[in-house]
Amino acid sequence: MVAEKNNINIKDIARLAGVSVTTVSHTLSGNRYVKEETKNKILKIIKQHSYEPNIIARSLIKKRSGLVGIITTALNNEFYSEIIASIEESLNPQDYIIIVNSSNHDPVKELNVFRKSNSLFIDGIFLVGSSIKYDYVEKYNYRNIPVVLVNRGCQGKSYPTVTVNYLKAMKEIVSYLAETGHENIGYLGWAKDTESVSVEKFNGYIKGLKINGLKKDDNIVFLKDDIMRNSFEEAYIFLRQSLSGKPAEKLKMSALVCQTDHIAVGAIKALNELNLGVPEDISVTGFGNTSVGRFSVPALTTVSVPKKEIGKLAAQTFLKLCGGKQGMHEFVLLDCPVIVRKSTRIN
Amino acid sequence: MVAEKNNINIKDIARLAGVSVTTVSHTLSGNRYVKEETKNKILKIIKQHSYEPNIIARSLIKKRSGLVGIITTALNNEFYSEIIASIEESLNPQDYIIIVNSSNHDPVKELNVFRKSNSLFIDGIFLVGSSIKYDYVEKYNYRNIPVVLVNRGCQGKSYPTVTVNYLKAMKEIVSYLAETGHENIGYLGWAKDTESVSVEKFNGYIKGLKINGLKKDDNIVFLKDDIMRNSFEEAYIFLRQSLSGKPAEKLKMSALVCQTDHIAVGAIKALNELNLGVPEDISVTGFGNTSVGRFSVPALTTVSVPKKEIGKLAAQTFLKLCGGKQGMHEFVLLDCPVIVRKSTRIN
DNA sequence: TTGAAAGCGCTAACAC
DNA sequence: GTGTTAGCGCTTTCAA
């Protein structure tokens, strides 16, 4: 941290090469012809001095930075991070630098970062499970950059979105339970309106009951007021608590539908500690098909959400949006199959 | 995405307020006195037009962006993401925007991003589990910004670092096993030299055996050539494979030390499928104390790495570095206790 | 085939 | 108390 530092700029390169900055600039961009000889001389000097053009200065003129932002509610979440990894991978050949910002479930921080990103000349933004409303996006996306909504509820409107038919998927896993002989099917999760996905899942559960001629029993619907962040623990604690009161009625429950795989794993632990075996006494289902559910004991019956695919399609939507406005009404809604493993039994 | 967009700048604000840009600038920065009246008028107009100063233009002059970067090898990794979340949280009051870049285990990409970050006028960088050598940091940190190494091996040199005494911790968990009557203690993990942490852990295992008078048996040392990314699955597959050959000798193993919690969970599944019970037939230990290990069946005996603490101390080191060079030789090495749960038995 | 120079949006020295 | 102005490092028009 002592020696002469390399802060060399385009002017230095020009001087060293005995040409104008214009010529250096064009050698780099390829925007106009530069004589082979001149070009080679310049490139050699650039290499010699490890010169890297200044992204900031360039952005100021071009109003594009080569940066793409991902705004997400949480990083310590296998579900999101797989989607994010897939977006990154799909965008890799495009020479973008991907930067991720996690709000740690703070909606205000999220909004702030979204607004500030304007002046950073970010070239595009993915909102992964973020709670930012599209009204806000429309209002504050001053530069009209592509914004892709990923893993959100479908609020009836059509913005560039890649998500999953959560309602349908939840309906189907409830149907699977009903068809295998379960009648008292409970639910564990949360349903905040800021979290449209959670609401859709819960509605899917309700619909699933209905179409199978079952009725909702509020004694076995365990809805937490607040989102369950660190799902294992929170779900575990919440269910233990909820179950500690009036165990008699609860035991009529023969299956418990959980909002995510993590919640299911937490639930299984809570149930086990109350001497309820899964699936012997109670069947439990997850949602998402994360690795956690594949390696839990018992392995989870769950809904397989194609996280890699979501990321890939989100990246494609972004690229479409970049090439004009013809992706503006892209609305990709993916279906998800139920995967039956060991956490449910046939009644 | 159609209406007039807000791209208002400092000049516009100045014009609207009937003052010079200087005055607007100083109202914002507080760098010199502005008459209450003028100030109020300016602030009102700023609010009215939702003006946000352009970060890029500001950075170009100040050579600081207000951005702090975290470069990490992988996002879908509970261990790293907890550390990252903690860094973010600790830096929150400081008004930095945190941007994370994950290389998805691609060292070349990592190097690239590190170099490019120079011209982005990033104010500081955390290398979380990154493989970037400090030589490289010294060579390419042109702007001499604070760089904090997080969760790295201690390579004998003293750079700003916050990490864990992996060697000691691993030694201690091996000792715990030895003291509880285990003699044939195996190892499952990898040990690439690019990944110094993994080497230290392995060395800790070796030392642990030695100080307890045990000898290494290569038949029960399962070292994968390559890093195990998606640990559950890779560990599971690798151990199944390794065990399929000559099961007779392997069965002498009474305990298996695993390099991470995820690997331990994968291992348990592999062992179970070979009809080996954990901990009845074989004890298994993890490393890290992630939530996965708390909710696995059986719950893991492991080493408790203070991830929140690491993040907090890393942020503090960064802040120290910002205020001059007096943090340059900060080298925080944390000790980690063994946590005994259900995956090990007393022989 | 190449250069000069204006300017992106902002800050800060210098001036009054 | 406030304004004028010269840049920050680059791209790009216009001119040669």
XYZ file of C-alpha atoms (C1' of nucleotides) in Angstrom:
726
model
C 0.000 0.000 0.000
C 2.953 2.318 -0.516
C 4.367 2.172 -4.004
C 3.517 4.420 -6.906
C -0.010 3.773 -7.917
C -1.260 3.133 -11.338
C -3.929 5.786 -11.682
C -3.232 6.248 -15.309
C -5.843 7.771 -17.567
C -6.666 8.151 -21.195
C -4.682 11.382 -21.457
C -1.551 9.653 -20.211
C -1.989 6.886 -22.715
C -2.474 9.419 -25.493
C 0.633 11.302 -24.490
C 2.717 8.128 -24.237
C 1.527 6.989 -27.632
C 1.947 10.373 -29.197
C -1.653 10.529 -30.364
C -4.807 12.341 -29.282
C -7.227 11.060 -26.696
C -9.771 10.746 -29.472
C -7.678 8.136 -31.177
C -7.187 6.202 -27.968
C -10.895 6.315 -27.305
C -11.683 5.018 -30.763
C -9.107 2.289 -30.576
C -10.889 1.061 -27.494
C -14.428 1.393 -28.761
C -13.851 0.435 -32.370
C -16.181 3.256 -33.330
C -14.073 4.466 -36.149
C -11.144 3.312 -38.176
C -7.699 3.613 -36.678
C -4.609 2.708 -38.667
C -3.324 -0.758 -37.790
C 0.040 0.661 -36.784
C -1.352 3.363 -34.524
C -3.781 0.937 -32.991
C -1.057 -1.554 -32.154
C 1.119 1.072 -30.588
C -1.732 2.264 -28.419
C -2.794 -1.215 -27.399
C 0.743 -2.058 -26.422
C 1.000 0.921 -24.155
C -2.386 0.195 -22.664
C -1.313 -3.306 -21.832
C 2.035 -2.157 -20.524
C 0.380 0.147 -18.030
C -2.628 -2.046 -17.257
C -4.803 0.844 -18.212
C -8.532 0.359 -17.602
C -10.922 3.019 -18.837
C -12.783 4.722 -16.035
C -16.277 3.294 -15.809
C -17.577 6.333 -13.949
C -16.452 8.909 -16.482
C -17.731 6.784 -19.303
C -21.093 6.342 -17.603
C -21.471 10.058 -17.121
C -21.454 10.586 -20.851
C -23.110 7.457 -22.101
C -25.653 7.301 -19.307
C -25.054 3.610 -19.175
C -22.710 1.894 -16.793
C -22.509 -1.747 -17.785
C -23.861 -2.547 -14.347
C -27.006 -4.512 -13.757
C -28.602 -4.464 -10.341
C -30.471 -7.141 -8.475
C -32.520 -5.904 -5.551
C -33.675 -8.606 -3.206
C -35.198 -8.867 0.227
C -32.813 -11.449 1.561
C -29.597 -13.110 0.620
C -29.583 -15.850 3.216
C -32.347 -17.640 1.466
C -31.565 -20.626 -0.662
C -34.573 -19.996 -2.830
C -33.628 -16.474 -3.876
C -29.940 -17.090 -4.082
C -30.463 -19.899 -6.568
C -32.536 -17.611 -8.751
C -29.914 -14.889 -8.438
C -27.112 -17.263 -9.302
C -29.029 -18.291 -12.382
C -29.610 -14.691 -13.499
C -25.912 -14.023 -13.076
C -24.971 -17.066 -15.045
C -27.345 -16.266 -17.888
C -26.105 -12.691 -18.110
C -22.456 -13.655 -17.950
C -21.766 -13.739 -21.681
C -23.203 -10.232 -21.955
C -20.334 -8.561 -20.219
C -22.458 -6.959 -17.550
C -21.233 -6.639 -14.017
C -23.961 -7.831 -11.703
C -24.373 -6.125 -8.379
C -26.750 -7.369 -5.751
C -28.301 -5.353 -2.994
C -30.151 -7.012 -0.178
C -32.461 -5.024 2.031
C -32.624 -7.656 4.736
C -36.403 -7.342 4.704
C -36.361 -3.572 5.053
C -38.806 -2.199 2.451
C -37.726 1.392 3.055
C -34.112 0.551 2.335
C -35.219 -1.222 -0.809
C -37.087 1.808 -2.061
C -34.116 4.011 -1.318
C -31.702 1.853 -3.223
C -34.078 1.689 -6.142
C -34.272 5.462 -6.340
C -30.584 6.015 -5.905
C -29.817 3.504 -8.609
C -31.093 6.060 -11.102
C -28.120 8.262 -10.630
C -25.756 5.327 -10.789
C -26.732 4.785 -14.408
C -27.464 1.154 -13.780
C -28.520 -0.491 -17.028
C -31.267 -2.651 -15.637
C -32.776 -3.977 -12.457
C -34.189 -7.272 -11.332
C -36.501 -7.163 -8.359
C -36.192 -10.621 -6.849
C -38.910 -11.202 -4.294
C -38.774 -7.528 -3.543
C -41.834 -5.795 -2.210
C -41.466 -2.689 -4.360
C -44.779 -1.935 -6.012
C -44.828 -1.392 -9.735
C -46.399 2.024 -9.239
C -43.199 2.990 -7.543
C -41.134 1.478 -10.309
C -43.030 3.490 -12.888
C -42.734 6.669 -10.908
C -39.063 6.493 -10.092
C -37.596 4.711 -13.065
C -36.555 8.070 -14.506
C -34.250 6.637 -17.062
C -36.706 4.042 -18.288
C -34.302 1.196 -17.842
C -35.563 -2.372 -18.029
C -36.977 -3.576 -14.729
C -37.898 -7.227 -14.437
C -40.060 -8.515 -11.614
C -39.006 -11.949 -10.481
C -40.960 -14.300 -8.270
C -43.823 -11.981 -7.523
C -47.519 -12.421 -7.224
C -49.499 -11.617 -10.342
C -51.426 -8.526 -9.453
C -53.568 -8.624 -12.525
C -51.360 -6.142 -14.312
C -48.871 -6.968 -16.918
C -45.351 -5.760 -16.311
C -42.203 -7.591 -17.332
C -42.438 -10.479 -14.919
C -41.188 -14.001 -14.479
C -42.920 -15.871 -11.743
C -44.774 -19.000 -10.780
C -48.431 -19.838 -10.642
C -48.373 -20.140 -6.899
C -52.099 -20.351 -6.541
C -52.361 -23.270 -8.888
C -49.376 -25.087 -7.452
C -50.681 -24.808 -3.930
C -54.090 -25.960 -5.075
C -52.501 -29.006 -6.604
C -50.523 -30.052 -3.586
C -53.672 -29.750 -1.481
C -55.470 -31.839 -4.068
C -52.767 -34.441 -3.872
C -53.305 -34.689 -0.132
C -57.073 -34.823 -0.539
C -56.817 -37.516 -3.174
C -54.620 -39.619 -0.924
C -57.251 -39.603 1.762
C -56.514 -36.543 3.896
C -59.448 -34.525 5.120
C -58.138 -32.367 7.923
C -55.495 -30.376 6.152
C -53.855 -27.523 8.046
C -51.688 -24.631 6.881
C -48.529 -23.073 8.267
C -47.170 -19.814 6.937
C -47.869 -16.121 6.802
C -49.926 -13.940 4.442
C -48.934 -10.308 4.438
C -50.231 -8.180 1.627
C -46.800 -6.699 1.071
C -45.811 -10.241 0.192
C -48.147 -11.015 -2.618
C -46.648 -14.457 -3.159
C -47.592 -15.536 0.321
C -51.164 -14.368 -0.192
C -51.411 -16.305 -3.429
C -50.141 -19.426 -1.807
C -52.647 -19.133 0.974
C -55.463 -18.545 -1.511
C -54.310 -21.618 -3.370
C -54.660 -23.602 -0.174
C -58.205 -22.314 0.352
C -59.155 -23.097 -3.224
C -57.582 -26.512 -2.949
C -59.759 -27.308 0.015
C -62.846 -26.039 -1.748
C -62.495 -27.942 -4.987
C -61.991 -31.099 -2.994
C -65.098 -30.542 -0.955
C -63.164 -29.913 2.264
C -63.719 -27.024 4.583
C -61.242 -24.784 6.256
C -60.785 -25.389 9.961
C -59.312 -22.317 11.630
C -57.968 -24.444 14.452
C -55.389 -25.863 12.144
C -54.566 -22.746 10.156
C -51.412 -21.307 11.663
C -50.805 -17.900 10.166
C -48.065 -15.743 11.539
C -48.623 -11.982 11.413
C -45.146 -11.308 10.259
C -43.034 -12.906 7.562
C -40.883 -15.818 8.764
C -37.379 -14.707 7.920
C -35.046 -17.353 9.144
C -37.624 -19.894 8.350
C -36.463 -23.041 10.172
C -36.314 -21.466 13.567
C -39.246 -19.132 13.290
C -41.538 -21.822 11.953
C -40.412 -24.220 14.625
C -40.978 -21.769 17.435
C -44.273 -20.532 16.041
C -45.731 -23.984 15.571
C -44.605 -25.202 18.985
C -46.222 -22.185 20.507
C -49.420 -22.557 18.529
C -49.668 -26.220 19.352
C -48.986 -25.860 23.047
C -52.450 -24.521 23.840
C -55.221 -26.909 22.961
C -53.570 -30.042 21.670
C -56.765 -32.096 21.628
C -58.392 -30.412 18.650
C -55.159 -29.960 16.792
C -54.568 -33.637 16.659
C -57.422 -34.074 14.258
C -55.083 -32.628 11.700
C -53.808 -35.331 9.391
C -51.736 -33.142 7.086
C -49.986 -29.811 7.331
C -49.309 -27.753 4.245
C -46.307 -25.440 4.736
C -45.542 -22.330 2.792
C -41.886 -23.174 2.104
C -39.518 -26.094 2.474
C -37.726 -24.415 5.337
C -40.950 -23.932 7.205
C -41.806 -27.577 6.669
C -38.491 -28.691 8.147
C -39.035 -26.459 11.159
C -42.543 -27.835 11.498
C -41.372 -31.419 11.399
C -39.018 -30.756 14.270
C -41.787 -29.150 16.306
C -44.115 -32.051 15.612
C -41.485 -34.631 16.437
C -40.893 -33.017 19.776
C -44.576 -33.396 20.521
C -44.202 -37.072 19.707
C -45.984 -36.756 16.424
C -44.285 -38.761 13.706
C -44.045 -37.507 10.146
C -45.602 -38.971 8.076
C -47.067 -41.700 10.336
C -49.148 -39.320 12.414
C -49.146 -36.211 10.304
C -48.170 -35.632 6.707
C -46.198 -32.469 5.982
C -45.616 -30.758 2.652
C -43.071 -28.121 1.690
C -42.862 -25.756 -1.244
C -40.004 -24.892 -3.516
C -37.895 -28.031 -3.868
C -34.779 -26.651 -2.253
C -31.876 -28.886 -1.336
C -32.881 -28.598 2.294
C -36.057 -30.513 1.569
C -34.243 -33.165 -0.392
C -31.965 -33.892 2.536
C -34.360 -33.499 5.407
C -35.596 -36.530 7.300
C -38.064 -37.485 6.030
C -37.415 -36.034 2.583
C -40.153 -33.545 1.752
C -43.098 -33.929 -0.502
C -43.067 -30.527 -2.127
C -43.707 -28.388 -5.166
C -40.810 -28.174 -7.575
C -40.224 -24.529 -8.447
C -37.778 -24.260 -11.364
C -35.395 -21.716 -9.862
C -32.744 -22.029 -12.553
C -35.382 -21.647 -15.223
C -36.821 -18.575 -13.547
C -33.428 -16.905 -13.529
C -32.796 -17.815 -17.131
C -36.140 -16.496 -18.317
C -35.737 -13.342 -16.267
C -32.402 -12.708 -17.957
C -33.980 -13.307 -21.351
C -36.795 -10.895 -20.576
C -34.224 -8.314 -19.578
C -32.325 -8.758 -22.819
C -35.541 -8.436 -24.794
C -36.338 -5.228 -22.940
C -32.884 -3.889 -23.742
C -33.461 -4.287 -27.428
C -36.487 -2.032 -27.443
C -39.835 -2.021 -25.754
C -41.189 -5.249 -27.180
C -40.749 -7.118 -23.930
C -42.864 -4.713 -21.911
C -45.806 -7.033 -21.711
C -43.848 -10.187 -21.185
C -45.501 -12.042 -18.364
C -44.048 -15.489 -17.809
C -46.042 -17.675 -15.460
C -44.518 -21.053 -14.776
C -46.296 -24.191 -13.680
C -44.779 -26.404 -11.024
C -45.248 -30.106 -10.518
C -45.775 -31.747 -7.140
C -42.939 -34.014 -6.088
C -43.901 -36.824 -3.786
C -41.273 -37.977 -1.323
C -41.394 -39.335 2.194
C -43.064 -36.688 4.332
C -46.610 -37.589 3.306
C -48.509 -40.840 3.681
C -51.415 -42.298 1.820
C -54.334 -42.463 4.206
C -42.897 4.213 -19.178
C -44.050 7.027 -21.435
C -44.588 10.237 -19.512
C -42.105 13.059 -19.076
C -39.247 11.840 -16.983
C -37.715 13.511 -14.066
C -34.107 13.772 -15.154
C -33.619 16.999 -13.320
C -30.134 18.142 -12.379
C -28.409 20.615 -10.144
C -28.484 23.305 -12.799
C -32.251 23.054 -13.077
C -32.627 23.328 -9.339
C -30.373 26.369 -9.296
C -32.349 28.019 -12.044
C -35.675 27.284 -10.389
C -34.431 28.651 -7.090
C -32.781 31.641 -8.677
C -29.389 30.839 -7.197
C -26.097 29.432 -8.458
C -25.259 25.760 -8.591
C -22.639 26.380 -5.950
C -25.265 27.387 -3.479
C -27.330 24.340 -4.245
C -24.285 22.156 -3.891
C -23.412 23.658 -0.540
C -26.954 23.426 0.736
C -26.742 19.730 0.080
C -23.295 19.144 1.485
C -23.378 21.609 4.366
C -19.840 22.549 3.437
C -20.384 26.238 3.823
C -22.936 28.545 5.299
C -26.095 29.204 3.319
C -28.692 31.708 4.524
C -31.624 29.962 6.188
C -34.035 31.526 3.735
C -32.111 30.540 0.624
C -31.560 27.081 1.997
C -35.245 26.537 2.639
C -36.217 27.715 -0.785
C -33.723 25.349 -2.377
C -34.727 22.400 -0.235
C -38.358 22.950 -1.072
C -37.675 22.878 -4.773
C -35.497 19.836 -4.400
C -38.275 18.005 -2.631
C -40.858 19.218 -5.098
C -38.946 17.743 -7.980
C -37.628 14.681 -6.148
C -34.165 15.740 -7.136
C -31.380 13.302 -6.291
C -27.786 14.359 -6.873
C -26.057 12.267 -9.464
C -23.817 9.764 -7.720
C -21.720 9.219 -10.819
C -20.852 12.866 -11.391
C -20.101 13.326 -7.733
C -17.858 10.267 -7.694
C -15.912 11.505 -10.657
C -14.770 14.538 -8.694
C -14.549 13.185 -5.203
C -13.125 9.856 -6.258
C -15.392 8.247 -3.765
C -18.781 6.782 -4.549
C -20.431 5.903 -1.276
C -20.486 2.339 -2.526
C -18.886 -0.532 -0.667
C -18.332 -3.807 -2.456
C -18.462 -7.337 -1.194
C -16.834 -9.890 -3.440
C -17.690 -13.460 -2.631
C -17.334 -16.860 -4.231
C -20.913 -17.944 -3.715
C -24.202 -16.499 -2.665
C -26.120 -19.716 -2.252
C -24.211 -20.570 0.844
C -25.784 -20.044 4.191
C -22.420 -19.553 5.815
C -21.291 -16.661 3.625
C -24.674 -15.065 3.350
C -24.954 -14.771 7.115
C -21.606 -13.050 7.260
C -22.598 -10.758 4.412
C -25.906 -9.916 6.044
C -24.025 -9.014 9.191
C -21.559 -6.761 7.365
C -24.481 -5.014 5.710
C -26.247 -4.541 8.983
C -23.198 -3.176 10.734
C -22.492 -0.737 7.928
C -26.077 0.413 7.671
C -25.825 3.488 9.896
C -22.890 4.678 7.808
C -24.942 5.528 4.769
C -22.999 3.304 2.444
C -24.734 1.401 -0.280
C -23.541 -2.174 -0.195
C -23.192 -4.018 -3.444
C -22.390 -7.689 -3.597
C -20.769 -9.516 -6.463
C -20.655 -13.265 -6.556
C -18.282 -15.059 -8.849
C -20.020 -18.405 -8.568
C -16.645 -19.989 -7.866
C -14.994 -18.463 -10.898
C -11.650 -17.028 -9.720
C -11.018 -15.269 -13.023
C -14.311 -13.434 -12.795
C -13.450 -12.454 -9.251
C -10.137 -10.966 -10.275
C -11.816 -9.077 -13.076
C -14.418 -7.541 -10.858
C -11.775 -6.576 -8.357
C -9.793 -4.732 -10.988
C -12.758 -3.047 -12.539
C -13.942 -1.858 -9.166
C -11.055 0.597 -9.210
C -12.642 2.702 -11.847
C -15.993 2.534 -10.127
C -14.563 4.504 -7.226
C -15.820 1.947 -4.745
C -14.915 3.081 -1.239
C -13.942 -0.274 0.149
C -14.048 -3.973 -0.495
C -14.683 -7.044 1.583
C -13.390 -10.287 0.196
C -15.652 -12.888 1.739
C -14.253 -16.343 1.208
C -12.784 -15.109 -2.012
C -9.694 -16.726 -3.411
C -8.018 -13.485 -4.454
C -4.451 -13.472 -3.211
C -3.268 -10.491 -1.249
C -0.446 -9.994 -3.730
C -3.093 -9.266 -6.260
C -4.891 -6.931 -3.904
C -1.703 -4.976 -3.347
C -0.934 -4.824 -7.007
C -4.332 -3.755 -8.256
C -5.713 -1.685 -5.431
C -4.671 1.449 -7.268
C -6.701 3.786 -5.157
C -5.543 2.315 -1.876
C -9.021 1.756 -0.608
C -9.596 -0.399 2.458
C -9.747 -4.084 1.621
C -10.788 -6.457 4.370
C -10.222 -10.184 4.091
C -13.021 -12.164 5.674
C -13.010 -15.836 6.508
C -9.667 -16.648 4.986
C -6.818 -18.830 6.005
C -4.010 -17.061 7.819
C -1.128 -17.227 5.383
C 1.382 -16.008 7.861
C 1.107 -12.457 6.667
C -0.770 -9.758 8.368
C -3.311 -7.915 6.273
C -6.596 -6.524 7.487
C -8.363 -9.780 8.181
C -11.186 -11.187 10.225
C -11.250 -14.924 10.316
C -11.411 -18.003 12.462
C -8.754 -20.255 13.897
C -9.837 -23.145 11.753
C -6.860 -25.290 12.580
C -7.477 -25.067 16.284
C -11.220 -25.565 15.997
C -10.811 -28.660 13.899
C -8.191 -29.982 16.302
C -10.622 -29.545 19.125
C -13.509 -31.341 17.538
C -11.213 -34.247 16.739
C -10.060 -34.172 20.330
C -13.635 -34.268 21.495
C -14.177 -37.402 19.473
C -10.955 -38.970 20.721
C -11.820 -38.182 24.296
C -15.207 -39.778 23.920
C -13.621 -43.017 22.864
C -13.309 -42.816 19.098
C -10.159 -44.167 17.509
C -10.928 -44.584 13.859
C -11.786 -41.085 12.853
C -12.283 -40.354 9.165
C -12.456 -37.095 7.236
C -14.724 -35.887 4.462
C -14.031 -32.698 2.564
C -11.647 -31.176 0.094
C -8.334 -29.385 0.406
C -7.439 -27.196 -2.521
C -4.630 -24.760 -2.018
C -6.628 -21.982 -3.585
C -8.980 -22.513 -0.699
C -6.749 -21.950 2.251
C -9.510 -22.423 4.788
C -10.032 -25.962 3.632
C -6.339 -26.722 3.958
C -6.271 -25.362 7.482
C -9.221 -27.442 8.459
C -7.621 -30.547 7.100
C -4.368 -29.775 8.886
C -6.368 -29.322 12.060
C -7.780 -32.782 11.599
C -4.294 -34.231 11.167
C -2.988 -32.418 14.227
C -6.017 -33.480 16.194
C -5.272 -37.094 15.454
C -1.610 -36.664 16.339
C -2.035 -34.981 19.701
C -4.447 -37.716 20.664
C -2.065 -40.455 19.685
C -4.147 -41.617 16.766
C -2.877 -42.252 13.303
C -4.303 -41.230 9.998
C -5.858 -44.048 8.029
C -6.026 -43.138 4.354
C -8.842 -45.598 3.858
C -11.155 -43.334 5.748
C -9.899 -40.006 4.494
C -12.269 -38.939 1.731
C -10.813 -35.935 -0.015
C -12.445 -34.638 -3.141
C -10.170 -33.048 -5.733
C -12.518 -30.208 -6.335
C -14.401 -27.964 -3.950
C -17.887 -29.203 -3.036
C -20.118 -26.371 -4.170
C -23.640 -27.481 -3.579
C -22.455 -29.306 -0.534
C -25.379 -31.568 0.366
C -25.563 -33.270 -2.956
C -21.905 -33.360 -3.811
C -20.937 -34.726 -0.424
C -23.659 -37.313 -0.607
C -22.682 -38.504 -4.040
C -18.974 -38.448 -3.306
C -19.269 -40.440 -0.099
C -21.619 -42.999 -1.607
C -19.162 -43.482 -4.414
C -16.157 -43.706 -2.143
C -17.869 -46.168 0.122
C -19.158 -48.413 -2.608
C -15.799 -49.983 -3.328
C -14.350 -51.812 -0.343
C -16.945 -51.547 2.398
C -15.200 -54.001 4.713
C -12.295 -51.787 5.725
C -14.356 -48.654 5.788
C -16.616 -50.002 8.446
C -13.835 -49.779 10.979
C -14.534 -46.057 10.959
C -16.352 -45.033 14.099
C -16.499 -41.303 13.451
C -16.455 -39.073 10.395
C -15.328 -35.469 10.638
C -16.882 -33.331 7.917
C -15.593 -30.053 6.640
C -18.924 -28.209 6.810
C -22.399 -28.739 8.177
C -23.810 -29.211 4.715
C -21.305 -31.901 3.953
C -22.178 -33.638 7.198
C -25.856 -33.688 6.305
C -25.057 -35.127 2.895
C -22.806 -37.701 4.538
C -25.492 -38.771 6.975
C -27.860 -39.467 4.125
C -25.222 -41.530 2.327
C -24.464 -43.510 5.472
C -28.122 -44.088 6.230
C -28.648 -45.514 2.785
C -25.883 -48.007 3.485
C -27.746 -48.974 6.632
C -25.316 -47.226 8.892
C -27.054 -45.340 11.659
C -25.814 -41.993 12.915
C -24.720 -41.873 15.679
C -25.288 -45.552 16.622
C -22.894 -46.965 14.054
C -20.916 -43.903 13.060
C -20.613 -40.495 14.663
C -20.604 -37.528 12.302
C -19.500 -33.969 12.985
C -20.170 -30.800 11.031
C -18.520 -27.410 11.049
C -19.994 -23.928 11.182
C -23.190 -24.166 13.190
C -25.546 -23.237 10.410
C -29.283 -23.602 10.805
C -29.155 -26.638 8.563
C -27.225 -28.523 11.206
C -29.542 -27.453 13.968
C -32.517 -28.881 12.105
C -30.986 -31.971 10.605
C -31.832 -35.401 11.955
C -29.887 -36.082 14.071
C -28.945 -32.524 14.981
C -25.246 -32.026 14.299
C -22.389 -31.927 16.708
C -20.405 -29.093 15.195
C -18.117 -26.115 15.661
C -19.898 -22.858 16.327
C -18.457 -20.212 14.046
C -19.692 -16.743 15.095
C -20.875 -15.530 11.710
C -22.640 -12.427 12.967
C -19.576 -11.508 14.981
C -17.284 -11.984 12.002
C -19.381 -9.601 9.940
C -19.488 -7.046 12.692
C -15.744 -7.131 13.279
C -15.077 -6.960 9.549
C -17.204 -3.827 9.333
C -15.327 -2.330 12.272
C -11.999 -3.116 10.690
C -13.179 -1.412 7.531
C -14.231 1.681 9.426
C -10.882 1.791 11.194
C -9.122 1.535 7.853
C -11.232 4.396 6.518
C -10.043 6.687 9.235
C -6.385 6.366 8.315
C -3.997 3.495 8.020
C -4.008 2.378 11.604
C -6.057 -0.710 10.883
C -3.602 -2.066 8.352
C -2.253 -4.730 10.645
C -5.527 -5.663 12.196
C -5.696 -9.424 12.234
C -8.690 -10.776 14.099
C -8.597 -14.501 14.735
C -11.663 -15.901 16.456
C -11.902 -19.035 18.527
C -14.868 -21.323 18.130
C -16.360 -23.706 20.665
C -17.492 -27.227 19.890
C -21.230 -27.749 20.237
C -22.299 -31.245 21.098
C -25.652 -32.378 19.780
C -27.044 -35.686 18.617
C -24.882 -36.806 15.729
C -22.068 -38.160 17.868
C -22.082 -40.905 20.484
C -19.858 -41.599 23.426
C -18.047 -44.837 22.749
C -6.728 8.854 -40.908
C -6.641 11.941 -36.970
C -7.396 16.111 -33.599
C -9.658 19.961 -31.010
C -12.941 20.946 -28.131
C -17.496 20.752 -26.016
C -19.770 18.779 -22.374
C -21.893 14.688 -19.128
C -23.466 16.613 -13.622
C -21.163 17.761 -10.107
C -17.554 20.019 -6.459
C -14.502 23.388 -4.709
C -10.940 26.865 -5.163
C -11.053 31.551 -5.787
C -13.276 35.818 -6.093
C -16.340 39.400 -4.511
C -23.452 35.033 1.735
C -23.081 33.923 -2.835
C -21.302 33.389 -7.732
C -17.764 32.174 -11.534
C -15.299 28.825 -13.329
C -12.063 25.064 -13.930
C -11.932 20.642 -14.017
C -12.956 15.021 -12.763
C -11.987 11.123 -17.293
C -14.232 10.130 -20.817
C -17.070 10.191 -25.681
C -18.336 12.338 -29.784
C -19.334 16.024 -33.043
C -17.186 18.763 -36.164
C -13.385 19.952 -38.761
C -9.312 19.006 -41.213
